[in-house]
mmCIF file of C-alpha atoms (C1' of nucleotides) in Angstrom:
data_model
loop_
_atom_site.group_PDB
_atom_site.id
_atom_site.type_symbol
_atom_site.label_atom_id
_atom_site.label_comp_id
_atom_site.label_asym_id
_atom_site.label_seq_id
_atom_site.Cartn_x
_atom_site.Cartn_y
_atom_site.Cartn_z
ATOM 1 C CA MET A 1 -14.652 -89.815 61.550
ATOM 2 C CA LEU A 2 -16.234 -88.837 58.274
ATOM 3 C CA VAL A 3 -13.806 -88.542 55.445
ATOM 4 C CA LYS A 4 -14.200 -85.282 53.602
ATOM 5 C CA ARG A 5 -13.106 -85.856 50.064
ATOM 6 C CA THR A 6 -13.262 -84.338 46.663
ATOM 7 C CA TYR A 7 -14.119 -86.821 43.987
ATOM 8 C CA THR A 8 -13.177 -86.377 40.374
ATOM 9 C CA GLN A 9 -15.971 -86.279 37.863
ATOM 10 C CA GLU A 10 -14.959 -89.757 36.744
ATOM 11 C CA GLU A 11 -15.109 -91.165 40.248
ATOM 12 C CA LEU A 12 -18.534 -89.688 40.819
ATOM 13 C CA THR A 13 -19.778 -91.045 37.512
ATOM 14 C CA ALA A 14 -18.496 -94.490 38.388
ATOM 15 C CA LEU A 15 -20.030 -94.249 41.841
ATOM 16 C CA LEU A 16 -23.475 -93.492 40.462
ATOM 17 C CA GLN A 17 -23.221 -96.180 37.821
ATOM 18 C CA ARG A 18 -22.136 -98.728 40.368
ATOM 19 C CA HIS A 19 -25.450 -98.020 42.081
ATOM 20 C CA GLY A 20 -27.420 -98.311 38.873
ATOM 21 C CA ILE A 21 -27.962 -94.581 38.531
ATOM 22 C CA ASN A 22 -27.757 -92.796 35.219
ATOM 23 C CA PRO A 23 -25.203 -90.047 35.844
ATOM 24 C CA THR A 24 -26.855 -86.873 34.634
ATOM 25 C CA ALA A 25 -25.401 -83.423 35.179
ATOM 26 C CA GLN A 26 -27.789 -82.637 38.042
ATOM 27 C CA ARG A 27 -27.209 -85.929 39.793
ATOM 28 C CA LEU A 28 -23.457 -85.555 39.554
ATOM 29 C CA GLU A 29 -23.676 -82.054 40.921
ATOM 30 C CA ILE A 30 -25.789 -83.142 43.878
ATOM 31 C CA ALA A 31 -23.569 -86.144 44.546
ATOM 32 C CA ARG A 32 -20.526 -83.895 44.471
ATOM 33 C CA LEU A 33 -22.037 -81.597 47.060
ATOM 34 C CA LEU A 34 -23.133 -84.444 49.307
ATOM 35 C CA PHE A 35 -19.774 -86.159 49.403
ATOM 36 C CA ALA A 36 -17.755 -82.979 49.548
ATOM 37 C CA ARG A 37 -19.327 -81.867 52.771
ATOM 38 C CA ALA A 38 -20.100 -85.263 54.283
ATOM 39 C CA GLU A 39 -22.619 -83.889 56.731
ATOM 40 C CA HIS A 40 -26.236 -84.402 57.493
ATOM 41 C CA VAL A 41 -28.198 -82.258 55.096
ATOM 42 C CA SER A 42 -31.862 -81.696 54.433
ATOM 43 C CA ALA A 43 -33.373 -81.451 50.971
ATOM 44 C CA GLU A 44 -33.654 -77.727 51.533
ATOM 45 C CA ASP A 45 -29.944 -77.538 52.383
ATOM 46 C CA VAL A 46 -29.079 -79.318 49.176
ATOM 47 C CA PHE A 47 -31.378 -77.097 47.188
ATOM 48 C CA MET A 48 -29.692 -73.988 48.511
ATOM 49 C CA LEU A 49 -26.191 -75.370 48.136
ATOM 50 C CA VAL A 50 -26.714 -76.521 44.607
ATOM 51 C CA ASN A 51 -28.066 -73.162 43.615
ATOM 52 C CA THR A 52 -25.069 -71.221 44.815
ATOM 53 C CA ALA A 53 -23.137 -73.287 42.308
ATOM 54 C CA ALA A 54 -22.978 -72.811 38.573
ATOM 55 C CA THR A 55 -25.797 -75.102 37.460
ATOM 56 C CA PRO A 56 -29.215 -74.334 38.891
ATOM 57 C CA VAL A 57 -31.247 -77.376 39.838
ATOM 58 C CA SER A 58 -34.967 -77.355 40.517
ATOM 59 C CA LYS A 59 -36.450 -78.302 43.839
ATOM 60 C CA ALA A 60 -38.308 -81.240 42.333
ATOM 61 C CA THR A 61 -35.059 -82.629 41.004
ATOM 62 C CA VAL A 62 -33.384 -82.252 44.365
ATOM 63 C CA TYR A 63 -36.145 -84.274 46.013
ATOM 64 C CA ASN A 64 -36.206 -86.856 43.232
ATOM 65 C CA THR A 65 -32.466 -87.245 43.292
ATOM 66 C CA LEU A 66 -32.138 -87.564 47.039
ATOM 67 C CA GLY A 67 -34.935 -90.128 47.031
ATOM 68 C CA LEU A 68 -33.252 -92.044 44.249
ATOM 69 C CA PHE A 69 -29.854 -91.973 45.936
ATOM 70 C CA ALA A 70 -31.366 -93.219 49.168
ATOM 71 C CA GLU A 71 -33.316 -95.973 47.436
ATOM 72 C CA ARG A 72 -30.149 -97.156 45.710
ATOM 73 C CA GLY A 73 -28.102 -97.078 48.872
ATOM 74 C CA LEU A 74 -25.789 -94.254 47.892
ATOM 75 C CA ILE A 75 -26.872 -92.217 50.880
ATOM 76 C CA ARG A 76 -29.053 -92.859 53.860
ATOM 77 C CA GLU A 77 -32.216 -91.265 55.127
ATOM 78 C CA VAL A 78 -32.223 -90.239 58.757
ATOM 79 C CA ILE A 79 -35.609 -89.809 60.381
ATOM 80 C CA ALA A 80 -34.895 -88.019 63.631
ATOM 81 C CA ASP A 81 -36.329 -84.577 63.311
ATOM 82 C CA PRO A 82 -40.112 -84.498 63.096
ATOM 83 C CA ASN A 83 -39.910 -81.546 60.720
ATOM 84 C CA LYS A 84 -37.705 -82.863 57.976
ATOM 85 C CA VAL A 85 -35.720 -85.755 56.646
ATOM 86 C CA PHE A 86 -31.948 -85.643 56.762
ATOM 87 C CA TYR A 87 -29.701 -87.349 54.268
ATOM 88 C CA ASP A 88 -26.445 -88.849 55.325
ATOM 89 C CA PRO A 89 -23.672 -89.535 52.815
ATOM 90 C CA ASN A 90 -22.088 -91.848 55.345
ATOM 91 C CA THR A 91 -23.492 -95.284 54.674
ATOM 92 C CA ALA A 92 -21.165 -97.127 57.009
ATOM 93 C CA PRO A 93 -23.066 -98.539 60.005
ATOM 94 C CA HIS A 94 -23.366 -95.825 62.593
ATOM 95 C CA TYR A 95 -25.875 -94.184 64.863
ATOM 96 C CA HIS A 96 -26.832 -90.667 65.852
ATOM 97 C CA PHE A 97 -27.041 -88.175 68.625
ATOM 98 C CA TYR A 98 -29.930 -85.817 68.084
ATOM 99 C CA ASP A 99 -30.127 -82.543 69.957
ATOM 100 C CA VAL A 100 -33.830 -82.085 70.586
ATOM 101 C CA ALA A 101 -33.529 -78.342 71.063
ATOM 102 C CA THR A 102 -31.397 -77.408 68.079
ATOM 103 C CA GLY A 103 -32.109 -80.266 65.672
ATOM 104 C CA GLN A 104 -28.387 -80.932 65.418
ATOM 105 C CA LEU A 105 -27.429 -84.458 64.334
ATOM 106 C CA THR A 106 -24.068 -85.976 65.238
ATOM 107 C CA ASP A 107 -22.607 -89.314 64.307
ATOM 108 C CA ILE A 108 -21.997 -92.134 66.717
ATOM 109 C CA ASP A 109 -19.491 -94.559 65.325
ATOM 110 C CA ALA A 110 -20.999 -98.048 65.287
ATOM 111 C CA GLU A 111 -17.667 -99.511 66.236
ATOM 112 C CA GLY A 112 -17.920 -100.559 69.831
ATOM 113 C CA VAL A 113 -21.694 -100.327 69.932
ATOM 114 C CA GLN A 114 -23.445 -103.621 70.351
ATOM 115 C CA ILE A 115 -27.142 -104.265 70.202
ATOM 116 C CA THR A 116 -28.104 -107.706 71.373
ATOM 117 C CA GLY A 117 -31.296 -109.510 72.156
ATOM 118 C CA LEU A 118 -33.486 -108.098 69.405
ATOM 119 C CA PRO A 119 -36.352 -110.502 68.741
ATOM 120 C CA SER A 120 -36.585 -112.338 65.441
ATOM 121 C CA LEU A 121 -38.284 -110.469 62.655
ATOM 122 C CA PRO A 122 -41.947 -110.944 61.795
ATOM 123 C CA GLU A 123 -42.660 -113.635 59.209
ATOM 124 C CA GLY A 124 -41.565 -112.711 55.703
ATOM 125 C CA ALA A 125 -39.857 -109.503 56.744
ATOM 126 C CA ARG A 126 -36.422 -108.384 55.665
ATOM 127 C CA MET A 127 -34.447 -105.964 57.770
ATOM 128 C CA GLU A 128 -33.613 -102.710 56.015
ATOM 129 C CA GLY A 129 -31.566 -101.321 58.837
ATOM 130 C CA VAL A 130 -31.468 -100.404 62.463
ATOM 131 C CA ASP A 131 -31.633 -96.785 63.468
ATOM 132 C CA VAL A 132 -30.452 -95.774 66.883
ATOM 133 C CA ILE A 133 -31.077 -92.216 67.878
ATOM 134 C CA VAL A 134 -29.920 -90.927 71.230
ATOM 135 C CA ARG A 135 -31.986 -87.892 72.043
ATOM 136 C CA LEU A 136 -30.144 -85.178 73.947
ATOM 137 C CA ARG A 137 -30.885 -81.872 75.513
ATOM 138 C CA GLN A 138 -28.398 -79.343 76.784
ATOM 139 C CA SER A 139 -28.987 -79.425 80.516
ATOM 140 C CA ASP A 140 -28.057 -75.756 80.971
ATOM 141 C CA ARG A 141 -30.988 -74.723 78.828
ATOM 142 C CA PRO A 142 -33.941 -76.180 80.679
ATOM 143 C CA THR A 143 -37.197 -77.334 79.078
ATOM 144 C CA HIS A 144 -39.572 -74.832 80.662
ATOM 145 C CA MET B 1 -47.166 -106.743 76.155
ATOM 146 C CA LEU B 2 -49.276 -103.624 76.163
ATOM 147 C CA VAL B 3 -51.977 -103.685 78.740
ATOM 148 C CA LYS B 4 -55.285 -102.580 77.355
ATOM 149 C CA ARG B 5 -57.262 -101.113 80.173
ATOM 150 C CA THR B 6 -60.200 -98.970 80.883
ATOM 151 C CA TYR B 7 -59.484 -96.364 83.482
ATOM 152 C CA THR B 8 -62.122 -94.790 85.628
ATOM 153 C CA GLN B 9 -62.533 -91.061 85.416
ATOM 154 C CA GLU B 10 -60.919 -90.791 88.834
ATOM 155 C CA GLU B 11 -57.883 -92.792 87.797
ATOM 156 C CA LEU B 12 -57.417 -90.696 84.666
ATOM 157 C CA THR B 13 -57.745 -87.494 86.659
ATOM 158 C CA ALA B 14 -55.157 -88.696 89.128
ATOM 159 C CA LEU B 15 -52.875 -89.787 86.293
ATOM 160 C CA LEU B 16 -52.948 -86.359 84.677
ATOM 161 C CA GLN B 17 -52.467 -84.581 87.983
ATOM 162 C CA ARG B 18 -49.542 -86.800 88.873
ATOM 163 C CA HIS B 19 -47.933 -85.444 85.705
ATOM 164 C CA GLY B 20 -48.761 -81.850 86.542
ATOM 165 C CA ILE B 21 -51.532 -81.590 83.989
ATOM 166 C CA ASN B 22 -54.765 -79.803 84.743
ATOM 167 C CA PRO B 23 -57.431 -82.415 83.968
ATOM 168 C CA THR B 24 -59.886 -80.688 81.663
ATOM 169 C CA ALA B 25 -62.722 -82.475 79.908
ATOM 170 C CA GLN B 26 -60.871 -82.595 76.581
ATOM 171 C CA ARG B 27 -57.633 -83.826 78.108
ATOM 172 C CA LEU B 28 -59.415 -86.559 80.010
ATOM 173 C CA GLU B 29 -61.227 -87.630 76.887
ATOM 174 C CA ILE B 30 -58.015 -87.818 74.871
ATOM 175 C CA ALA B 31 -56.203 -89.622 77.668
ATOM 176 C CA ARG B 32 -59.052 -92.096 77.907
ATOM 177 C CA LEU B 33 -58.801 -92.869 74.197
ATOM 178 C CA LEU B 34 -55.038 -93.207 74.255
ATOM 179 C CA PHE B 35 -54.914 -95.620 77.135
ATOM 180 C CA ALA B 36 -57.982 -97.567 76.087
ATOM 181 C CA ARG B 37 -56.479 -98.575 72.797
ATOM 182 C CA ALA B 38 -52.826 -98.639 73.811
ATOM 183 C CA GLU B 39 -51.592 -98.411 70.235
ATOM 184 C CA HIS B 40 -49.472 -96.100 68.209
ATOM 185 C CA VAL B 41 -51.677 -93.290 67.030
ATOM 186 C CA SER B 42 -51.111 -90.143 65.036
ATOM 187 C CA ALA B 43 -52.639 -86.793 65.899
ATOM 188 C CA GLU B 44 -55.023 -87.300 63.020
ATOM 189 C CA ASP B 45 -56.076 -90.681 64.440
ATOM 190 C CA VAL B 46 -56.793 -89.090 67.783
ATOM 191 C CA PHE B 47 -58.702 -86.281 66.158
ATOM 192 C CA MET B 48 -60.948 -88.728 64.352
ATOM 193 C CA LEU B 49 -61.398 -90.994 67.328
ATOM 194 C CA VAL B 50 -62.261 -88.203 69.684
ATOM 195 C CA ASN B 51 -64.838 -86.875 67.290
ATOM 196 C CA THR B 52 -66.745 -90.117 66.993
ATOM 197 C CA ALA B 53 -67.271 -89.750 70.732
ATOM 198 C CA ALA B 54 -69.737 -87.514 72.517
ATOM 199 C CA THR B 55 -67.572 -84.432 73.067
ATOM 200 C CA PRO B 56 -66.122 -82.844 69.960
ATOM 201 C CA VAL B 57 -62.553 -81.607 70.334
ATOM 202 C CA SER B 58 -60.842 -79.225 67.955
ATOM 203 C CA LYS B 59 -57.750 -80.174 66.007
ATOM 204 C CA ALA B 60 -55.691 -77.511 67.723
ATOM 205 C CA THR B 61 -56.551 -78.968 71.097
ATOM 206 C CA VAL B 62 -55.613 -82.450 69.942
ATOM 207 C CA TYR B 63 -52.186 -81.224 68.892
ATOM 208 C CA ASN B 64 -51.722 -79.129 72.009
ATOM 209 C CA THR B 65 -52.787 -81.956 74.252
ATOM 210 C CA LEU B 66 -50.615 -84.592 72.636
ATOM 211 C CA GLY B 67 -47.673 -82.218 72.801
ATOM 212 C CA LEU B 68 -48.358 -81.502 76.445
ATOM 213 C CA PHE B 69 -48.747 -85.172 77.323
ATOM 214 C CA ALA B 70 -45.477 -85.991 75.587
ATOM 215 C CA GLU B 71 -43.650 -83.111 77.264
ATOM 216 C CA ARG B 72 -44.853 -84.278 80.668
ATOM 217 C CA GLY B 73 -43.934 -87.889 80.014
ATOM 218 C CA LEU B 74 -47.437 -89.289 79.956
ATOM 219 C CA ILE B 75 -46.950 -90.601 76.457
ATOM 220 C CA ARG B 76 -44.018 -90.792 74.122
ATOM 221 C CA GLU B 77 -43.369 -89.395 70.681
ATOM 222 C CA VAL B 78 -42.164 -91.841 68.086
ATOM 223 C CA ILE B 79 -40.380 -90.385 65.084
ATOM 224 C CA ALA B 80 -40.255 -93.209 62.595
ATOM 225 C CA ASP B 81 -42.484 -92.232 59.737
ATOM 226 C CA PRO B 82 -41.284 -89.212 57.788
ATOM 227 C CA ASN B 83 -44.887 -88.130 57.250
ATOM 228 C CA LYS B 84 -46.184 -87.932 60.750
ATOM 229 C CA VAL B 85 -45.432 -88.286 64.393
ATOM 230 C CA PHE B 86 -46.821 -91.218 66.316
ATOM 231 C CA TYR B 87 -47.718 -91.117 69.964
ATOM 232 C CA ASP B 88 -47.218 -94.132 72.142
ATOM 233 C CA PRO B 89 -49.082 -94.531 75.420
ATOM 234 C CA ASN B 90 -46.554 -97.144 76.448
ATOM 235 C CA THR B 91 -43.802 -95.286 78.272
ATOM 236 C CA ALA B 92 -41.982 -98.357 79.509
ATOM 237 C CA PRO B 93 -38.608 -98.719 77.800
ATOM 238 C CA HIS B 94 -39.127 -100.448 74.503
ATOM 239 C CA TYR B 95 -38.213 -100.185 70.851
ATOM 240 C CA HIS B 96 -39.977 -100.453 67.523
ATOM 241 C CA PHE B 97 -40.291 -102.343 64.314
ATOM 242 C CA TYR B 98 -41.314 -100.062 61.494
ATOM 243 C CA ASP B 99 -42.686 -101.455 58.265
ATOM 244 C CA VAL B 100 -41.346 -99.111 55.630
ATOM 245 C CA ALA B 101 -44.034 -100.017 53.102
ATOM 246 C CA THR B 102 -47.132 -99.820 55.262
ATOM 247 C CA GLY B 103 -46.047 -97.413 57.986
ATOM 248 C CA GLN B 104 -47.029 -99.987 60.592
ATOM 249 C CA LEU B 105 -45.295 -99.635 63.968
ATOM 250 C CA THR B 106 -44.877 -102.595 66.309
ATOM 251 C CA ASP B 107 -43.380 -102.759 69.760
ATOM 252 C CA ILE B 108 -40.173 -104.510 70.645
ATOM 253 C CA ASP B 109 -40.017 -105.271 74.317
ATOM 254 C CA ALA B 110 -36.851 -103.786 75.795
ATOM 255 C CA GLU B 111 -36.459 -106.766 78.048
ATOM 256 C CA GLY B 112 -33.589 -108.782 76.699
ATOM 257 C CA VAL B 113 -32.336 -106.010 74.416
ATOM 258 C CA GLN B 114 -28.972 -104.629 75.399
ATOM 259 C CA ILE B 115 -27.219 -101.665 73.896
ATOM 260 C CA THR B 116 -23.619 -101.358 74.972
ATOM 261 C CA GLY B 117 -20.656 -99.279 73.963
ATOM 262 C CA LEU B 118 -22.406 -95.992 73.339
ATOM 263 C CA PRO B 119 -19.909 -93.160 73.683
ATOM 264 C CA SER B 120 -20.238 -90.662 76.496
ATOM 265 C CA LEU B 121 -22.547 -87.755 75.856
ATOM 266 C CA PRO B 122 -21.332 -84.386 74.632
ATOM 267 C CA GLU B 123 -20.452 -81.888 77.359
ATOM 268 C CA GLY B 124 -23.453 -80.551 79.237
ATOM 269 C CA ALA B 125 -25.924 -82.842 77.533
ATOM 270 C CA ARG B 126 -28.605 -84.834 79.255
ATOM 271 C CA MET B 127 -30.009 -87.943 77.637
ATOM 272 C CA GLU B 128 -33.719 -87.776 76.920
ATOM 273 C CA GLY B 129 -33.958 -91.300 75.636
ATOM 274 C CA VAL B 130 -32.723 -93.824 73.154
ATOM 275 C CA ASP B 131 -34.871 -94.687 70.178
ATOM 276 C CA VAL B 132 -34.228 -97.883 68.325
ATOM 277 C CA ILE B 133 -36.162 -98.408 65.137
ATOM 278 C CA VAL B 134 -35.734 -101.578 63.153
ATOM 279 C CA ARG B 135 -36.838 -100.842 59.616
ATOM 280 C CA LEU B 136 -38.510 -103.745 57.858
ATOM 281 C CA ARG B 137 -39.875 -104.541 54.469
ATOM 282 C CA GLN B 138 -41.967 -107.520 53.525
ATOM 283 C CA SER B 139 -39.658 -109.511 51.281
ATOM 284 C CA ASP B 140 -42.506 -110.909 49.179
ATOM 285 C CA ARG B 141 -43.375 -107.429 48.034
ATOM 286 C CA PRO B 142 -40.191 -106.226 46.373
ATOM 287 C CA THR B 143 -39.038 -102.630 46.178
ATOM 288 C CA HIS B 144 -39.289 -102.153 42.421
ATOM 289 C "C1'" DA C 1 -71.057 -59.478 88.413
ATOM 290 C "C1'" DA C 2 -66.506 -58.018 87.087
ATOM 291 C "C1'" DA C 3 -61.927 -59.539 86.523
ATOM 292 C "C1'" DC C 4 -58.740 -63.028 85.729
ATOM 293 C "C1'" DC C 5 -56.369 -66.794 83.764
ATOM 294 C "C1'" DA C 6 -56.255 -71.024 81.550
ATOM 295 C "C1'" DT C 7 -58.074 -73.400 77.997
ATOM 296 C "C1'" DC C 8 -60.388 -74.235 73.766
ATOM 297 C "C1'" DT C 9 -61.896 -73.163 69.162
ATOM 298 C "C1'" DA C 10 -62.096 -72.018 64.152
ATOM 299 C "C1'" DT C 11 -59.389 -70.743 60.835
ATOM 300 C "C1'" DA C 12 -55.437 -69.036 58.522
ATOM 301 C "C1'" DA C 13 -50.631 -69.643 57.776
ATOM 302 C "C1'" DT C 14 -46.459 -72.340 57.240
ATOM 303 C "C1'" DC C 15 -43.539 -75.438 55.313
ATOM 304 C "C1'" DA C 16 -41.713 -79.875 53.773
ATOM 305 C "C1'" DT C 17 -42.818 -82.789 50.334
ATOM 306 C "C1'" DT C 18 -45.269 -84.687 46.256
ATOM 307 C "C1'" DC C 19 -47.755 -84.212 42.056
ATOM 308 C "C1'" DT C 20 -48.578 -82.697 37.314
ATOM 309 C "C1'" DA C 21 -48.016 -81.585 32.857
ATOM 310 C "C1'" DA C 22 -45.128 -79.512 29.832
ATOM 311 C "C1'" DA C 23 -40.218 -78.611 28.250
ATOM 312 C "C1'" DT C 24 -35.637 -80.459 27.474
ATOM 313 C "C1'" DC C 25 -32.037 -83.724 26.562
ATOM 314 C "C1'" DG C 26 -29.462 -87.394 24.623
ATOM 315 C "C1'" DA C 27 -29.215 -91.364 21.888
ATOM 316 C "C1'" DC C 28 -30.215 -93.501 18.053
ATOM 317 C "C1'" DA C 29 -32.567 -94.396 13.434
ATOM 318 C "C1'" DC C 30 -33.315 -92.653 8.980
ATOM 319 C "C1'" DG D 1 -29.201 -83.093 9.991
ATOM 320 C "C1'" DT D 2 -34.054 -84.285 11.195
ATOM 321 C "C1'" DG D 3 -37.396 -87.080 13.698
ATOM 322 C "C1'" DT D 4 -38.547 -89.948 17.312
ATOM 323 C "C1'" DC D 5 -38.378 -92.169 21.859
ATOM 324 C "C1'" DG D 6 -37.653 -92.615 26.605
ATOM 325 C "C1'" DA D 7 -35.668 -90.577 30.468
ATOM 326 C "C1'" DT D 8 -35.062 -86.547 32.983
ATOM 327 C "C1'" DT D 9 -35.856 -81.983 34.498
ATOM 328 C "C1'" DT D 10 -38.635 -78.054 35.351
ATOM 329 C "C1'" DA D 11 -41.987 -74.512 37.293
ATOM 330 C "C1'" DG D 12 -45.577 -74.277 39.731
ATOM 331 C "C1'" DA D 13 -49.711 -76.125 41.868
ATOM 332 C "C1'" DA D 14 -51.447 -79.264 45.312
ATOM 333 C "C1'" DT D 15 -51.196 -81.858 49.568
ATOM 334 C "C1'" DG D 16 -51.053 -82.627 54.225
ATOM 335 C "C1'" DA D 17 -49.169 -82.389 58.810
ATOM 336 C "C1'" DT D 18 -48.368 -79.083 62.056
ATOM 337 C "C1'" DT D 19 -48.267 -74.394 64.160
ATOM 338 C "C1'" DA D 20 -49.814 -69.726 64.830
ATOM 339 C "C1'" DT D 21 -53.438 -66.343 65.798
ATOM 340 C "C1'" DA D 22 -56.939 -64.120 67.884
ATOM 341 C "C1'" DG D 23 -61.268 -64.379 69.662
ATOM 342 C "C1'" DA D 24 -64.713 -67.184 72.633
ATOM 343 C "C1'" DT D 25 -65.550 -69.931 76.696
ATOM 344 C "C1'" DG D 26 -65.396 -71.441 81.422
ATOM 345 C "C1'" DG D 27 -64.300 -71.768 85.959
ATOM 346 C "C1'" DT D 28 -62.631 -69.238 90.039
ATOM 347 C "C1'" DT D 29 -61.837 -65.392 93.009
ATOM 348 C "C1'" DT D 30 -63.075 -61.099 94.835
#
DNA sequence: AAACCATCTATAATCATTCTAAATCGACAC
DNA sequence: GTGTCGATTTAGAATGATTATAGATGGTTT
């Protein structure tokens, strides 16, 4: 599934540059964290993770950086939880299970999944992506 | 597509009761608004709409009522905009276009759309629904 | 009319996110 | 090396959607 990898500083630098991002210390640090754990993380998660490490990074920078990474296609925003945005270092096409009760997000490999019959886009629109979220609930813990 | 209808008070009452909801004045008023306009509305939208009408309804009641309606399947929550939740009075299976720039939500009729090859659900999980959101951007208004 | 229970209300609190204005940094000119 | 410039980062305030709280209201039953 997701490949957990450690990148060298040089690889990370190249990765950012390839996406048109100036590789500052903070951005490298955040990128390192994101790709090392290869999970769905919130901005708050990143903020806490980055501040257990050597270099402290401010909350504003965490938000700016995640926004920048997402805008440049280095990571992907996942809007599934009404409370917060998740960021996904996996940019390969894939979908998500979302546990409504716990907020847990899990990948669904896009391989094998087919979506057909979508109508043509409105005039002048470009598709940014298709999000598929399968909402789940553990049936042994009933709603009410 | 969406059927815009005016329900009689009796029909609305029956509708709520059929979903196990005690039909109070405020709930009927909110239901009336929702089904009269048959659009995607936020809680804030509902709050403003309901307070142009005769009966004022508090914000807390708007949130409680929308939550209750969604829980009982009278309307559907749409998580597409990171800033707010939309509520959709159309509970027939369908999907959404989401304009990333404007926040505009548009229906995609499920008829004709096929999603195949989804993996089996995790152990003990029950599917609550599948959300498909096609993110769009107007190509004549570039990103940056 | 007292008790009861659900609902509704105003308002405060929460919490993710964005904004602001000042500090810092790195590169480059002098 | 010092000054300047633009980009970045920072702390902290502000915003805004949503939720929590605790009291008021209303209908129903006895």
